[in-house]
Tab-separated table of C-alpha atoms and ligand atoms in Angstrom:
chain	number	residue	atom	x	y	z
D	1	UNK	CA	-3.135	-30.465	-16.137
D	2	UNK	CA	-4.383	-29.074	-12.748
D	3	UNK	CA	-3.191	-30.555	-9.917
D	4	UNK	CA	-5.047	-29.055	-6.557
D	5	UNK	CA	-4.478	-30.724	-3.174
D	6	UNK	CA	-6.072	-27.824	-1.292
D	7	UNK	CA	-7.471	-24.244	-2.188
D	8	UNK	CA	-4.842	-21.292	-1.157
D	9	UNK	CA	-6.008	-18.704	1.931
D	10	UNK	CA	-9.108	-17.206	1.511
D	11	UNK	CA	-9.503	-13.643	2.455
D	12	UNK	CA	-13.056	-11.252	2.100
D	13	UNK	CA	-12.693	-7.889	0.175
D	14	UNK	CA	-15.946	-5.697	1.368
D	15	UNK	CA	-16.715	-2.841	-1.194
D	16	UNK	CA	-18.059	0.481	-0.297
D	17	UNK	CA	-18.760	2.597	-3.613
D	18	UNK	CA	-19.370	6.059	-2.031
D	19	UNK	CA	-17.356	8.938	-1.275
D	20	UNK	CA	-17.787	12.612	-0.461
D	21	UNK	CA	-17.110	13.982	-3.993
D	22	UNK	CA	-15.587	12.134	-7.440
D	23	UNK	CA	-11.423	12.754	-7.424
D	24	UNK	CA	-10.197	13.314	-11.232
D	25	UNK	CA	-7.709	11.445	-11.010
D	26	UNK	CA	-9.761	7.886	-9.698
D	27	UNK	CA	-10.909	5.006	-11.342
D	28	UNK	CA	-12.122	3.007	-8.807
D	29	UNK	CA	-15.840	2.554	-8.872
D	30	UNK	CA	-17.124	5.116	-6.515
D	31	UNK	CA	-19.784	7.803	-6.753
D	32	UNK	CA	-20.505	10.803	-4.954
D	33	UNK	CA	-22.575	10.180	-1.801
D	34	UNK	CA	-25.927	12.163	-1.590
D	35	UNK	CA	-26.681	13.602	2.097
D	36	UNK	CA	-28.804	10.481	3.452
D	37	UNK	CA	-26.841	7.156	2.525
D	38	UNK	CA	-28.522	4.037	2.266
D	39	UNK	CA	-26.319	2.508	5.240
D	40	UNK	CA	-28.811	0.198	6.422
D	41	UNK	CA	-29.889	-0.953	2.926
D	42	UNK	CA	-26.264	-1.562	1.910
D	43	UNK	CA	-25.362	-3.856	4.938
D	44	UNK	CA	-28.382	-5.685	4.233
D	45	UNK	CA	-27.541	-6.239	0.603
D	46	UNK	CA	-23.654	-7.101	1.309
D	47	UNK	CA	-25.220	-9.740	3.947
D	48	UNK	CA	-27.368	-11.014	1.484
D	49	UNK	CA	-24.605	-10.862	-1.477
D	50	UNK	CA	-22.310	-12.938	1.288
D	51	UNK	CA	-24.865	-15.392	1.719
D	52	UNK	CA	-25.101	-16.555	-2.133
D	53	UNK	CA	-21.278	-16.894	-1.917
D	54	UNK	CA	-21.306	-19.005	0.840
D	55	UNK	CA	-21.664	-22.520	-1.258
D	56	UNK	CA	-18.545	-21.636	-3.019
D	57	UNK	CA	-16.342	-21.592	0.149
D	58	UNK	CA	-17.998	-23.981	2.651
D	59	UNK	CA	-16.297	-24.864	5.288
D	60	UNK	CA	-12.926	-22.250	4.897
D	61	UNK	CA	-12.011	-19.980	7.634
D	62	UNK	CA	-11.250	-16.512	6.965
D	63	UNK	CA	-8.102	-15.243	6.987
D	64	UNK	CA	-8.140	-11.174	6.636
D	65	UNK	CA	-11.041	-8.963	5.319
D	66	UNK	CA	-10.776	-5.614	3.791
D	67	UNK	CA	-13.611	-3.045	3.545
D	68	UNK	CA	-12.379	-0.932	0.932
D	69	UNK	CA	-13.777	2.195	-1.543
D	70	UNK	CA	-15.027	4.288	-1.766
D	71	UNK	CA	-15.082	5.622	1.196
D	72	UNK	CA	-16.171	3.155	4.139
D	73	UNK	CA	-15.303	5.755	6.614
D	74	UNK	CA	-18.600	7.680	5.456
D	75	UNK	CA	-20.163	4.195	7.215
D	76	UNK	CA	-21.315	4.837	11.017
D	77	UNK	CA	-19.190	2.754	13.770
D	78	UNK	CA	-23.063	1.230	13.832
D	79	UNK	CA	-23.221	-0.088	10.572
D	80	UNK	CA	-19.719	-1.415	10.591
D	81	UNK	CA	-20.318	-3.461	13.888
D	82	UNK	CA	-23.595	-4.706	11.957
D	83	UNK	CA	-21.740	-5.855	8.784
D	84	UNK	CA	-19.101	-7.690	11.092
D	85	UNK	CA	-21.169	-9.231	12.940
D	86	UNK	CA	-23.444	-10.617	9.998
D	87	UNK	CA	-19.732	-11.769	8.425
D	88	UNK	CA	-18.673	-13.804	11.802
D	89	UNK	CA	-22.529	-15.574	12.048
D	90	UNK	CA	-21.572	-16.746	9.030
D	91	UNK	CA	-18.350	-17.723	8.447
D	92	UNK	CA	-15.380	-19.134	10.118
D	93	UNK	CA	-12.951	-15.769	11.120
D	94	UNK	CA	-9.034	-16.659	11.917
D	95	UNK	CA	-8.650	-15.902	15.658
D	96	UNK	CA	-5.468	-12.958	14.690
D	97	UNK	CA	-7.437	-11.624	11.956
D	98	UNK	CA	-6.764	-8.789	10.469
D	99	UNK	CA	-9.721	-6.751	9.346
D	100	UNK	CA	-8.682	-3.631	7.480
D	101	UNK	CA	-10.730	-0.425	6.807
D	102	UNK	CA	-10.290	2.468	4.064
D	103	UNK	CA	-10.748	6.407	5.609
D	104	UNK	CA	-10.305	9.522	3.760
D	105	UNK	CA	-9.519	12.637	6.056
D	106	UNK	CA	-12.328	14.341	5.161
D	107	UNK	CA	-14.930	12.149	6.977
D	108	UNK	CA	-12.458	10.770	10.111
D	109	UNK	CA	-13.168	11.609	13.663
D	110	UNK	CA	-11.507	9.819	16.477
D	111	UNK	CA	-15.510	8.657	17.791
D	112	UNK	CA	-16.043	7.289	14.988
D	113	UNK	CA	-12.153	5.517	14.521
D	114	UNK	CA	-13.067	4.166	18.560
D	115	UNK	CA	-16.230	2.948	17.431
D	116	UNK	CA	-14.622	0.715	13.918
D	117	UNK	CA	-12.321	-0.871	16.772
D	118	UNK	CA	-14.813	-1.509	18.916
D	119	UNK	CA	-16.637	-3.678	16.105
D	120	UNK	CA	-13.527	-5.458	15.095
D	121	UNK	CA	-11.737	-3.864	12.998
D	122	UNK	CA	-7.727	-4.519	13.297
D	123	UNK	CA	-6.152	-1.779	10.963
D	124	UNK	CA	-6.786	1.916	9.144
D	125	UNK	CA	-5.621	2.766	6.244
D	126	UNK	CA	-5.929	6.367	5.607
D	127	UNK	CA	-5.711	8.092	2.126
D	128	UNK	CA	-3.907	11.066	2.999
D	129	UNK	CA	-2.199	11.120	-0.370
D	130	UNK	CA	-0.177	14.418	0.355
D	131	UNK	CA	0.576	16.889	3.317
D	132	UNK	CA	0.841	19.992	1.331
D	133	UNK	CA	-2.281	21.643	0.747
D	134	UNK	CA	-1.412	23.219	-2.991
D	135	UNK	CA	-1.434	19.082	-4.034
D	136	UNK	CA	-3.991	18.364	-2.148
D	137	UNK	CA	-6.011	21.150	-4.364
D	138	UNK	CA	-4.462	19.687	-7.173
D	139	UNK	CA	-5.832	16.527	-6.175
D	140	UNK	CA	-9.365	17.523	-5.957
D	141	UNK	CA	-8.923	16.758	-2.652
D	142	UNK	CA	-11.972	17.099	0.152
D	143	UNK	CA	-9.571	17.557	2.894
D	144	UNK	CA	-6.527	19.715	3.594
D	145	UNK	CA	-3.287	18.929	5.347
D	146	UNK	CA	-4.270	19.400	8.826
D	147	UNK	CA	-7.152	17.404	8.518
D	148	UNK	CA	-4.658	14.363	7.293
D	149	UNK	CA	-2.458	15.096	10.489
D	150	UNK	CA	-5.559	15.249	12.763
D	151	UNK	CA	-7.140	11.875	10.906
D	152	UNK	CA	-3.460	10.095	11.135
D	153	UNK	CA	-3.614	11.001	15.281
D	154	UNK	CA	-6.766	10.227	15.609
D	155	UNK	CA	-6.504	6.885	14.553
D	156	UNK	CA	-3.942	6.190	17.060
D	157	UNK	CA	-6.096	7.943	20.158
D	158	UNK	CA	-8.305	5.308	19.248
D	159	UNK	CA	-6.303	2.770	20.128
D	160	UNK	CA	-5.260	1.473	16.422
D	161	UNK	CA	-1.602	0.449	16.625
D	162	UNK	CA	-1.619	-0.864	12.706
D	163	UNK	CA	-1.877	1.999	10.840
D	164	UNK	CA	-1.527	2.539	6.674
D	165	UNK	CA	-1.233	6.052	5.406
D	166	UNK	CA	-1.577	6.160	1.132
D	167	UNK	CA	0.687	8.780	-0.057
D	168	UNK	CA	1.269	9.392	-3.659
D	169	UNK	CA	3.906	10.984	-5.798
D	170	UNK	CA	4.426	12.613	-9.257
D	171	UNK	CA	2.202	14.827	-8.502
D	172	UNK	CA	1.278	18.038	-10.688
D	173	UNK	CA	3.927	20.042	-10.279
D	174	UNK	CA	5.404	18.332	-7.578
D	175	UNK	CA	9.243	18.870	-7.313
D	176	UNK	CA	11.422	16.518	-5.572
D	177	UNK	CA	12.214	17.888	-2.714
D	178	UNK	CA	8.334	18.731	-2.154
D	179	UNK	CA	7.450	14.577	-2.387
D	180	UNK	CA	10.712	13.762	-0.071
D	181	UNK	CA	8.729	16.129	2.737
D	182	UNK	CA	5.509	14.515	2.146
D	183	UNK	CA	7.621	10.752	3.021
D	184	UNK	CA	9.348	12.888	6.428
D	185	UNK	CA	5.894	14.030	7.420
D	186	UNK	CA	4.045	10.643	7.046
D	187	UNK	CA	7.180	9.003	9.180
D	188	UNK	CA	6.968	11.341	11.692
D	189	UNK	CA	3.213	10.044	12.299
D	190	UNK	CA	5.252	6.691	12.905
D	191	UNK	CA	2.698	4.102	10.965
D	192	UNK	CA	3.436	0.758	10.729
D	193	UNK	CA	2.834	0.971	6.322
D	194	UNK	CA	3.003	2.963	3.706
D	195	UNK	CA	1.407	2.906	0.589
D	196	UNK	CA	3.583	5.132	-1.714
D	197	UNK	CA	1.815	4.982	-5.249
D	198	UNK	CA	3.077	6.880	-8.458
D	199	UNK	CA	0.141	8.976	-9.576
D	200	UNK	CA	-1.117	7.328	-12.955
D	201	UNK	CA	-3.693	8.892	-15.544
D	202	UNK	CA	-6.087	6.113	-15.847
D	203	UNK	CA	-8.869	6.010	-18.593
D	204	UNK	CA	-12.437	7.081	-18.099
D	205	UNK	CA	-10.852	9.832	-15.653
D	206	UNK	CA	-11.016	13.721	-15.789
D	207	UNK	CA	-7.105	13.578	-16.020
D	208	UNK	CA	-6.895	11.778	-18.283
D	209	UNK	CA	-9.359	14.009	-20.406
D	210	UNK	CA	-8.078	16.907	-19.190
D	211	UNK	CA	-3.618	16.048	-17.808
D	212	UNK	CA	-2.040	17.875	-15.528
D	213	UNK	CA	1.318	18.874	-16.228
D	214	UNK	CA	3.005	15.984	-14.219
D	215	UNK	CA	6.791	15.754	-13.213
D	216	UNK	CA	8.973	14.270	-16.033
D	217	UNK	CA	10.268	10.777	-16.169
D	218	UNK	CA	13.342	11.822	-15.112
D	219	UNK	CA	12.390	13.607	-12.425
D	220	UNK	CA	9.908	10.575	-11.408
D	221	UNK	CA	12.706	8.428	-11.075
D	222	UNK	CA	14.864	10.433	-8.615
D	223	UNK	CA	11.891	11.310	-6.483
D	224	UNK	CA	11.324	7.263	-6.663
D	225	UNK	CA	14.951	6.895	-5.928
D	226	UNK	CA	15.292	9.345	-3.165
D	227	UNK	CA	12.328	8.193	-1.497
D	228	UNK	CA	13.088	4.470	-1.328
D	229	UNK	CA	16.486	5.336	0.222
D	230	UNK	CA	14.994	7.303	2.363
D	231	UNK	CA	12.215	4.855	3.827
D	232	UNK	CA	15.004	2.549	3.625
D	233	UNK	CA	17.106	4.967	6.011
D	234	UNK	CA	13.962	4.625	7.892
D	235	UNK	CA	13.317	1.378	9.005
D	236	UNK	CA	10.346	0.870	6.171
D	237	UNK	CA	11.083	-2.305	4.144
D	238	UNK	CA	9.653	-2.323	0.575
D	239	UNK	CA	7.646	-5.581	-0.043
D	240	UNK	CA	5.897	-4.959	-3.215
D	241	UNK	CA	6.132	-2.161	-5.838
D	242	UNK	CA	3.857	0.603	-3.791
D	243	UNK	CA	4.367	-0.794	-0.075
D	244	UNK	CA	6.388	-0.255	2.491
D	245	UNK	CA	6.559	-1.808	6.291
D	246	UNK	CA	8.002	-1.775	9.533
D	247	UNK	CA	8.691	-4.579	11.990
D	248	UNK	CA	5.672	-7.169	11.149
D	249	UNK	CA	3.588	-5.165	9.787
D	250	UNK	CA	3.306	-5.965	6.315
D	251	UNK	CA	-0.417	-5.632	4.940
D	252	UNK	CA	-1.167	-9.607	4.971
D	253	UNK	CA	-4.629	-9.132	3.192
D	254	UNK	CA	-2.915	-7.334	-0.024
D	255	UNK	CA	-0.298	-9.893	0.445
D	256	UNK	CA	-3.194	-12.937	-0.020
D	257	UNK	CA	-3.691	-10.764	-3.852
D	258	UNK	CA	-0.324	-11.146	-4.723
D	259	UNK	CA	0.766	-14.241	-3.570
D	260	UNK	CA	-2.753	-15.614	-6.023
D	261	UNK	CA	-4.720	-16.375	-2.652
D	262	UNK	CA	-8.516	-16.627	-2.820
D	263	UNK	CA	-10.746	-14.277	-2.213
D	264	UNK	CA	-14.877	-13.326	-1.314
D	265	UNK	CA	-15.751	-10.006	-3.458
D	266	UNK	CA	-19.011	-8.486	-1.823
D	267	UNK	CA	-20.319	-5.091	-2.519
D	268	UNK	CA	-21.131	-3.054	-5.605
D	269	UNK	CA	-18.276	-3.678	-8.778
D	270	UNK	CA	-16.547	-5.959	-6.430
D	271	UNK	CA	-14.428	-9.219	-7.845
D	272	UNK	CA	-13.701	-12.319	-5.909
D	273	UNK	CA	-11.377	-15.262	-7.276
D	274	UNK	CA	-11.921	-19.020	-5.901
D	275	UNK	CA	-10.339	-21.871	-6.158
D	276	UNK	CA	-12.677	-25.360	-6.195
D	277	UNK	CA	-10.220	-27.982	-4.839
D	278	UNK	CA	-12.220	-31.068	-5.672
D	279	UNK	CA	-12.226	-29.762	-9.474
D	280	UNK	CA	-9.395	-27.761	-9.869
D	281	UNK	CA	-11.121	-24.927	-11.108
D	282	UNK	CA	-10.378	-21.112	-10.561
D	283	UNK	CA	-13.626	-19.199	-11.056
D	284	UNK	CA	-13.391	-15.237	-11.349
D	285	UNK	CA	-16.694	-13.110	-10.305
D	286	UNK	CA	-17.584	-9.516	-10.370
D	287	UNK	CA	-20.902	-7.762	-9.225
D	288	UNK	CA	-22.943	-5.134	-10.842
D	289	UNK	CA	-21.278	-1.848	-10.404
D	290	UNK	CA	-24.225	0.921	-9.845
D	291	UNK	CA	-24.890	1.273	-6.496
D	292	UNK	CA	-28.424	1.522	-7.237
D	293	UNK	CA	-28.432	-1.372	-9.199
D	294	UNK	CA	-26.532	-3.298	-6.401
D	295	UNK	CA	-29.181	-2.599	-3.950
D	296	UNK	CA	-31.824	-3.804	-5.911
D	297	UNK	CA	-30.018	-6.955	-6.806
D	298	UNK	CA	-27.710	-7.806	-4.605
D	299	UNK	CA	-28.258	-11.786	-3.242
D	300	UNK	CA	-29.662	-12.976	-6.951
D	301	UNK	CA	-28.202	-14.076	-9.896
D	302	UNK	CA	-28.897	-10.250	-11.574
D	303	UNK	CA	-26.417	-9.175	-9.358
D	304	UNK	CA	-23.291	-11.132	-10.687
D	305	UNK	CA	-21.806	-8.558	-13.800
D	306	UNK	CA	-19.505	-11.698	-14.957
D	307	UNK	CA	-18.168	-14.735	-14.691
D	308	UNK	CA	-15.052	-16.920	-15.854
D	309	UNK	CA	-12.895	-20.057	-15.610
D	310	UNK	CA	-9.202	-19.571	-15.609
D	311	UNK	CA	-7.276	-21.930	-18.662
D	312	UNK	CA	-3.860	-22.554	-18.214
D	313	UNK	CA	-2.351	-19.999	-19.727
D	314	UNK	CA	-4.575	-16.645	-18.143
D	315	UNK	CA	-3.775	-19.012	-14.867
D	316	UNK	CA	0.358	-18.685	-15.463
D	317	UNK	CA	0.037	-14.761	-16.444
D	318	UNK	CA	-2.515	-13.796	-13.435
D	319	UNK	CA	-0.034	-15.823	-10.914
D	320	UNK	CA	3.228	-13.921	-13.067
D	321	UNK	CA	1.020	-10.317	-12.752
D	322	UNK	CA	0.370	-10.651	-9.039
D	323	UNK	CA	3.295	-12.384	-7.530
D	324	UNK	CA	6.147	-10.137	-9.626
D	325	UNK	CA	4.934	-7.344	-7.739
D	326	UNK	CA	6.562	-8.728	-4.375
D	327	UNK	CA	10.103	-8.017	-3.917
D	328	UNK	CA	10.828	-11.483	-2.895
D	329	UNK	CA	9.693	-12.934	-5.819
D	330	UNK	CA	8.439	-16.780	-5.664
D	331	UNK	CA	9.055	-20.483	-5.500
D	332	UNK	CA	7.799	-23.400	-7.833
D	333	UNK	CA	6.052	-24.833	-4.920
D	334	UNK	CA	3.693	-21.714	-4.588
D	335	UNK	CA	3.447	-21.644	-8.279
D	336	UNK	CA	1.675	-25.359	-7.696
D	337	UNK	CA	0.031	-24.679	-4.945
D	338	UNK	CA	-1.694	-21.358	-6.034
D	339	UNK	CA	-2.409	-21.836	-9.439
D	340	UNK	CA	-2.845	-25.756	-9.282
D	341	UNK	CA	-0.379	-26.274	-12.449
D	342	UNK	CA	2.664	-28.590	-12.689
D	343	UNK	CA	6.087	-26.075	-12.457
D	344	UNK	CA	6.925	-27.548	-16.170
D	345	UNK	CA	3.980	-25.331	-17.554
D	346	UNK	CA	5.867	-22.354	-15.743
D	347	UNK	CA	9.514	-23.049	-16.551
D	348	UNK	CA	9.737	-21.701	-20.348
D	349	UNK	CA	8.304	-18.052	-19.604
D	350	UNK	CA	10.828	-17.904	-16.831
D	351	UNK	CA	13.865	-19.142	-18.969
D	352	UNK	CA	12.666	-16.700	-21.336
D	353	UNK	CA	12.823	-13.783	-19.087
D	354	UNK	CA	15.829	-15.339	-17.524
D	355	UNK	CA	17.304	-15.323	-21.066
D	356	UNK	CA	16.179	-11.575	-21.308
D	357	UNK	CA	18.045	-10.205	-17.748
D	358	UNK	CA	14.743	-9.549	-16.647
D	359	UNK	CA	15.068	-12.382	-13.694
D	360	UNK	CA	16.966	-14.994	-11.631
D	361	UNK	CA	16.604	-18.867	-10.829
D	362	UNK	CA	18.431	-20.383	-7.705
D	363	UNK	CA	16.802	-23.562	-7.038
D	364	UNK	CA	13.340	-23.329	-7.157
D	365	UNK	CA	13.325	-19.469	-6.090
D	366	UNK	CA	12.112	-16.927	-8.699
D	367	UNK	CA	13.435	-13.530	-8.315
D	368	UNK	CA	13.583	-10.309	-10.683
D	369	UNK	CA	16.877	-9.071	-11.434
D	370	UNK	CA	17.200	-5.262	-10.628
D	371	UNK	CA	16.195	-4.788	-14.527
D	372	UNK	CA	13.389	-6.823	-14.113
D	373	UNK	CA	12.574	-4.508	-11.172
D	374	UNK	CA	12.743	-1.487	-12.654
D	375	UNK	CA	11.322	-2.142	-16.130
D	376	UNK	CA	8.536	-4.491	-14.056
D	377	UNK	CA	5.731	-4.325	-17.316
D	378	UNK	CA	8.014	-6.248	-19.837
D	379	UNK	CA	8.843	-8.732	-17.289
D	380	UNK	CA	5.464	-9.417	-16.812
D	381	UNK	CA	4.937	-9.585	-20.790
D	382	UNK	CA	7.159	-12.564	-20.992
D	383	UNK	CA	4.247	-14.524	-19.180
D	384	UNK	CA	1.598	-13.208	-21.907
D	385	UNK	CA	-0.606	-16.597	-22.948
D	386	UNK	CA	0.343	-16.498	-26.837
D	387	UNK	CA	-4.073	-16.495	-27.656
D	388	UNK	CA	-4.589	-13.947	-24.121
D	389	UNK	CA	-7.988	-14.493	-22.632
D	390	UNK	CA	-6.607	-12.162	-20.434
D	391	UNK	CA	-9.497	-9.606	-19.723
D	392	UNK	CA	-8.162	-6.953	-16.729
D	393	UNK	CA	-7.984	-8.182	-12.992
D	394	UNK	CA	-9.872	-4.904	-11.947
D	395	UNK	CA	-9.096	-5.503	-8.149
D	396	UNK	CA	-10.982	-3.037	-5.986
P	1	LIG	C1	-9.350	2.973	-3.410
P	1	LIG	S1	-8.463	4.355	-2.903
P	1	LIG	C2	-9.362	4.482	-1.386
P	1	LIG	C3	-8.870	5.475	-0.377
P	1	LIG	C4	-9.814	6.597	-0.025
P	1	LIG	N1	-11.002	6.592	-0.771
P	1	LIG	C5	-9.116	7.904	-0.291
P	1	LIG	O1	-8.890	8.222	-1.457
P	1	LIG	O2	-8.793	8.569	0.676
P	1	LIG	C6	-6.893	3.696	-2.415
P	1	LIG	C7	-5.695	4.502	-2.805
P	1	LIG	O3	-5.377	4.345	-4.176
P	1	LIG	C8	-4.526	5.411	-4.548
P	1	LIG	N2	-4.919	5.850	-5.894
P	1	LIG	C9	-6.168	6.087	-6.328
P	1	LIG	N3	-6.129	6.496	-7.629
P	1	LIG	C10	-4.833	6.505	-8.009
P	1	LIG	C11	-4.126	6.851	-9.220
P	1	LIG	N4	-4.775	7.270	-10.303
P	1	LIG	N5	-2.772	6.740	-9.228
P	1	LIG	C12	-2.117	6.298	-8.133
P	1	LIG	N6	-2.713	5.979	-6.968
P	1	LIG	C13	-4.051	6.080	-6.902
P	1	LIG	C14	-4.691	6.508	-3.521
P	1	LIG	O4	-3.491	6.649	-2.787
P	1	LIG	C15	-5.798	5.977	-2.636
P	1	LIG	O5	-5.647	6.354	-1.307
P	2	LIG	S1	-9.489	8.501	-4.556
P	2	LIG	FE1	-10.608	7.728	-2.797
P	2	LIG	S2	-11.873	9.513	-2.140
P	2	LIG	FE2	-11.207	9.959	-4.196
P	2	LIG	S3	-12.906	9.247	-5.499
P	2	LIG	FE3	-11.357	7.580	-5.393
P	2	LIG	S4	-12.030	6.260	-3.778
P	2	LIG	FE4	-13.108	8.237	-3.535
């Protein structure tokens, strides 16, 4: 049975689904930007999109909001300042707020960085991905590695203090000692986060029509190894699987996703997840993914791609797939709170895991064991609903 009291934090996830040119290796929905974007038309649809989801939230304050790609840096500090101010008139903003925004290298200037802060934005998180240029060619990269230095500067001579740089690793061939001096270069930049992600070949991807030759597992694992002592060494804490932070910096609008928090998803292909209290009823949404179709829909009901109630048992394994991912795992409490289920529905997938190694109960605290860690995907299994409804989360 559902038991809500109150829905969990709400946060707003802004999509922006252009970028300079199409990367192989991403899935994300994003499409290459033609010279004159539509930056006008786009706020006005993502104001209009925010206004039909306005019913759904009444009266909650919002506690981060993350304009994500794409590439939002390819948005003028004009358009950015219009699309926050159309967000505060209306709705409720958390005084400390943070309010994050994606760049890529290739479109960063420090202007236009002084001009994001000026509008409200709190945080940059730049997609750097590597420092040496024969990866970043690999990549597909727009940018090369002087452009990420001057981007990662930039941000700070515009005043930003909170500061993500996304690095990845397992790159094609990328050797070990090559990744290592891509972690030593982004530390020297001194940002608060990292984002260190393991270069996967998704579907519907040119790499994964065409691979790379990629580092072997092996190999993976000691770069993986290596770097996490090194960060370590470093004064970077890892929180979740990919992120790493210093002092208080941990990213708290990624940390709403894992911990099952609510969220707004505006923009083209973007997905929200809310919680109605009074009913006990977690609704998933997604919008139309073309940006063409967006624009021409965006506010009415042609806009919304899909729809659907969380049962019981998609509830357990979307609370299991999110909040596994943080190293400090979970109590029952936040199991009840979040997904509005008594801890009794919980208990049996985590004795089965527990039975399996894969993770520890003190109390009420939920934590992976160092197996669980490392072989994270069948820990997660043990939460599969037996009849899955389960139908991809397909975050941003
Ligand atoms: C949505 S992208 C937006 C960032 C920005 N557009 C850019 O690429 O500079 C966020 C991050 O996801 C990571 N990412 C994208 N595709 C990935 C993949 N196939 N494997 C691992 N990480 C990936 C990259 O580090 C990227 O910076
Ligand atoms: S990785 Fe970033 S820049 Fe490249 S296509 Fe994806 S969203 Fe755009």
């Amino acid at each position: 049975m559902f038991i809500f009291k109150s829905p969990p934090p709400l946060s707003l996830y802004i999509h922006v689904p252009w970028c300079i040119r199409k990367c192989p290796y991403c899935d994300f929905n994003s499409h290459a930007a033609a010279d004159d974007l539509p930056e006008d038309a786009y706020i006005d649809a993502l104001l209009s999109d925010l206004d039909s989801e306005l019913p759904a939230v009444w009266g909650r304050t919002i506690q981060t909001v993350f304009i994500g790609g794409g590439t939002p840096s390819l948005l003028s500090g004009n358009a950015i300042d219009r699309l926050l101010s159309g967000v505060r008139a209306r709705l409720p903003l958390k005084p400390d707020i943070e309010i994050t925004l994606e760049a890529n290298p290739g479109s960063a200037e420090q202007e236009r960085f002084a001009a994001y802060r000026d509008a409200g934005v709190t945080r940059l998180s730049i997609g750097v991905q590597s420092f040496a240029d024969s990866s970043l060619q690999a990549l597909g990269r727009v940018h090369d590695s002087n452009e990420a230095l001057r981007a990662a500067r930039a941000a700070r001579q515009a005043g930003f203090d909170k500061i993500n740089l996304d690095l990845m690793f397992g790159l094609p061939a990328q050797t070990v000692e090559q990744a290592l001096a891509d972690l030593q270069t982004a530390i020297s930049l001194t940002p608060g986060h990292l984002s260190w992600y393991q270069l996967t070949l998704e579907p519907n991807t040119l790499f994964h029509a065409q691979p790379p030759i990629l580092p072997d597992d092996d190999a993976k694992w000691e770069i993986q190894q290596a770097g996490q002592s090194l960060l370590s060494a470093e004064g970077y804490t890892q929180y979740e699987v990919s992120a790493y932070a210093s002092g208080g910096n941990r990213c708290r609008h990624n940390l709403n996703y894992w911990r099952f928090g609510d969220y707004i998803g505006i923009g083209a292909g973007a997905h929200g997840k809310i919680t109605d209290g009074g009913h006990g009823v977690v609704t998933r949404r997604w919008k139309t993914r073309h940006p063409r179709h967006y624009l021409a829909s965006a506010g009415c009901d042609s806009c919304i791609d899909g729809e659907r109630q969380l049962d019981a048992g998609t509830a357990i394994f979307e609370f299991a797939l999110n909040h596994l991912r943080l190293n400090d795992g979970f109590h029952l409490d936040a199991f009840e709170s979040a997904s509005g289920l008594s801890r009794e529905r919980l208990l049996p997938f985590v004795q089965a895991a527990v039975t399996a190694g894969l993770l520890t109960q003190q109390g009420d605290h939920i934590r992976h064991t160092e197996t669980g860690w490392r072989f994270l995907d069948d820990l997660v299994a043990c939460f599969m609903p037996e009849e899955s409804e389960h139908a991809g989360d397909g975050k941003h």
